[in-house]
């Protein structure tokens, strides 16, 4: 594993200690190798100031807390706290978090979603289909028809490429 060092400088300009940095790529690759062949996958890894590591995981059929604990312990075994000063948080990228990976879109096909497009338009619909290029949204709207008193229910489908999507979240319904 490659190590990168930075200097913390005192007021007088002398280095006070060397701090090995833990980078996102190293953490991601380590966890992905551990999860390889399972139904679990890494959604996001971020290393914030002070070596505060945050890892978001998901699974094709959900993610039990037990798996988050296992991954956390695995990372802690790989990075000695004597050598690396860090804090680690492993969490589920569950409901309410934006969908980021194709695998998450596939997992949530058929569910109601809230979406925001890159042009700023937003809406809610059922994510009917998912493929490598984008998603197919399905919605019902009541539309006023000229010459009739009542609005009629109209079904509409909208194909959206991933490049047009700014954010998609599974709609929580209680």
XYZ file of C-alpha atoms in Angstrom:
174
model
C 0.000 0.000 0.000
C 1.423 3.403 -0.966
C 1.633 5.964 1.804
C 1.531 9.702 1.410
C 2.824 11.944 4.162
C 2.115 15.561 4.998
C 3.865 17.776 7.471
C 2.144 19.589 10.279
C 4.100 22.771 10.793
C 4.642 24.580 14.081
C 4.629 28.349 14.302
C 8.419 28.414 13.986
C 8.302 26.512 10.711
C 9.642 23.131 11.864
C 7.767 19.893 11.117
C 6.213 18.519 14.289
C 5.168 15.088 13.002
C 4.447 13.055 9.923
C 0.841 12.057 9.385
C 0.195 9.207 6.946
C -2.897 9.998 4.921
C -5.550 7.403 4.210
C -6.998 8.052 0.777
C -10.472 7.238 -0.542
C -9.203 5.033 -3.369
C -7.252 2.778 -0.984
C -10.239 2.377 1.358
C -12.647 1.730 -1.542
C -10.402 -0.905 -3.139
C -9.840 -2.621 0.211
C -13.566 -2.863 1.001
C -14.525 -3.826 -2.567
C -12.041 -6.707 -2.451
C -13.590 -7.872 0.836
C -17.161 -7.656 -0.550
C -16.324 -9.204 -3.937
C -18.691 -12.012 -4.863
C -21.319 -10.974 -2.308
C -24.585 -9.087 -2.762
C -23.095 -6.075 -0.927
C -21.295 -3.157 -2.551
C -19.607 0.166 -1.802
C -21.687 3.211 -2.709
C -19.400 5.971 -1.481
C -16.197 6.563 0.466
C -15.086 9.946 1.730
C -12.126 10.971 3.851
C -12.797 14.251 5.591
C -10.333 16.506 7.434
C -8.731 14.823 10.410
C -8.847 11.401 8.671
C -12.582 11.065 9.354
C -13.556 8.182 7.079
C -17.184 7.694 6.031
C -18.190 4.602 4.082
C -21.665 4.026 2.596
C -22.632 0.471 1.685
C -25.697 -1.094 0.114
C -26.871 -4.549 -0.851
C -28.982 -5.991 -3.620
C -31.475 -7.179 -0.995
C -30.782 -4.668 1.750
C -27.916 -4.287 4.188
C -28.056 -5.606 7.743
C -26.309 -3.610 10.473
C -24.238 -6.718 11.156
C -22.551 -6.297 7.749
C -21.643 -2.663 8.534
C -20.014 -3.844 11.774
C -18.084 -6.584 9.927
C -16.763 -4.123 7.338
C -15.821 -1.634 10.048
C -13.837 -4.297 11.923
C -12.187 -5.428 8.696
C -10.970 -1.883 7.923
C -9.785 -1.410 11.511
C -7.682 -4.599 11.222
C -6.075 -3.329 8.018
C -5.174 0.138 9.331
C -3.287 0.227 12.614
C -4.493 3.086 14.801
C -0.932 3.543 16.095
C 0.223 4.301 12.571
C -2.941 6.001 11.268
C -4.973 8.355 13.410
C -8.529 8.095 12.040
C -12.189 7.732 12.893
C -14.376 5.394 10.879
C -18.108 5.362 10.215
C -19.615 2.579 8.099
C -23.290 3.100 7.259
C -26.062 1.962 4.995
C -26.899 4.133 1.997
C -30.518 3.276 2.620
C -33.820 4.965 1.956
C -33.661 8.714 1.821
C -30.160 8.781 0.350
C -29.779 9.634 -3.346
C -29.234 6.732 -5.729
C -25.699 6.896 -7.133
C -24.890 3.570 -8.745
C -26.594 1.642 -11.543
C -26.867 -1.297 -9.154
C -28.984 0.853 -6.796
C -31.281 1.893 -9.642
C -31.794 -1.765 -10.595
C -32.490 -2.688 -6.967
C -35.157 0.019 -6.709
C -36.902 -0.529 -10.059
C -40.667 -0.521 -9.571
C -40.557 1.893 -6.640
C -41.850 5.447 -6.408
C -39.056 8.027 -6.668
C -38.495 11.755 -6.405
C -36.170 13.117 -9.056
C -34.433 16.343 -10.032
C -33.145 16.858 -13.558
C -30.011 18.787 -14.490
C -32.203 21.555 -15.959
C -33.859 22.048 -12.539
C -37.183 20.351 -13.247
C -38.335 17.958 -10.540
C -41.088 15.440 -10.051
C -42.308 12.190 -8.611
C -43.040 8.999 -10.529
C -42.704 5.234 -10.489
C -39.330 4.063 -11.780
C -40.743 1.458 -14.141
C -37.580 0.232 -15.883
C -33.830 0.607 -15.583
C -31.147 -0.109 -18.173
C -27.528 0.855 -18.859
C -28.484 4.208 -20.433
C -31.177 5.505 -18.107
C -34.572 4.992 -16.519
C -38.196 4.880 -17.618
C -40.572 6.793 -15.359
C -44.318 6.173 -15.274
C -46.900 8.555 -13.870
C -50.634 9.231 -13.821
C -52.005 12.764 -14.061
C -55.482 14.231 -14.029
C -55.892 16.429 -17.084
C -58.722 18.825 -17.948
C -60.223 17.921 -21.306
C -61.912 20.659 -23.270
C -65.687 20.263 -23.283
C -65.815 17.983 -20.229
C -66.464 18.895 -16.611
C -64.333 16.209 -15.009
C -60.613 15.765 -15.408
C -59.557 12.453 -16.862
C -56.703 10.255 -15.684
C -53.861 10.081 -18.211
C -50.857 7.771 -18.011
C -47.505 9.025 -19.221
C -44.061 7.499 -19.547
C -40.851 9.476 -19.691
C -37.443 8.092 -20.641
C -34.558 9.886 -18.906
C -30.854 9.312 -19.541
C -28.546 9.146 -16.511
C -26.726 12.241 -17.815
C -29.979 14.229 -17.437
C -30.474 13.188 -13.796
C -29.132 15.382 -11.036
C -30.619 13.363 -8.166
C -33.001 10.449 -7.628
C -34.284 9.352 -4.226
C -36.661 6.552 -3.331
C -39.889 8.138 -2.110
C -40.659 7.205 1.463
C -44.288 6.312 2.029
C -45.824 5.569 5.390
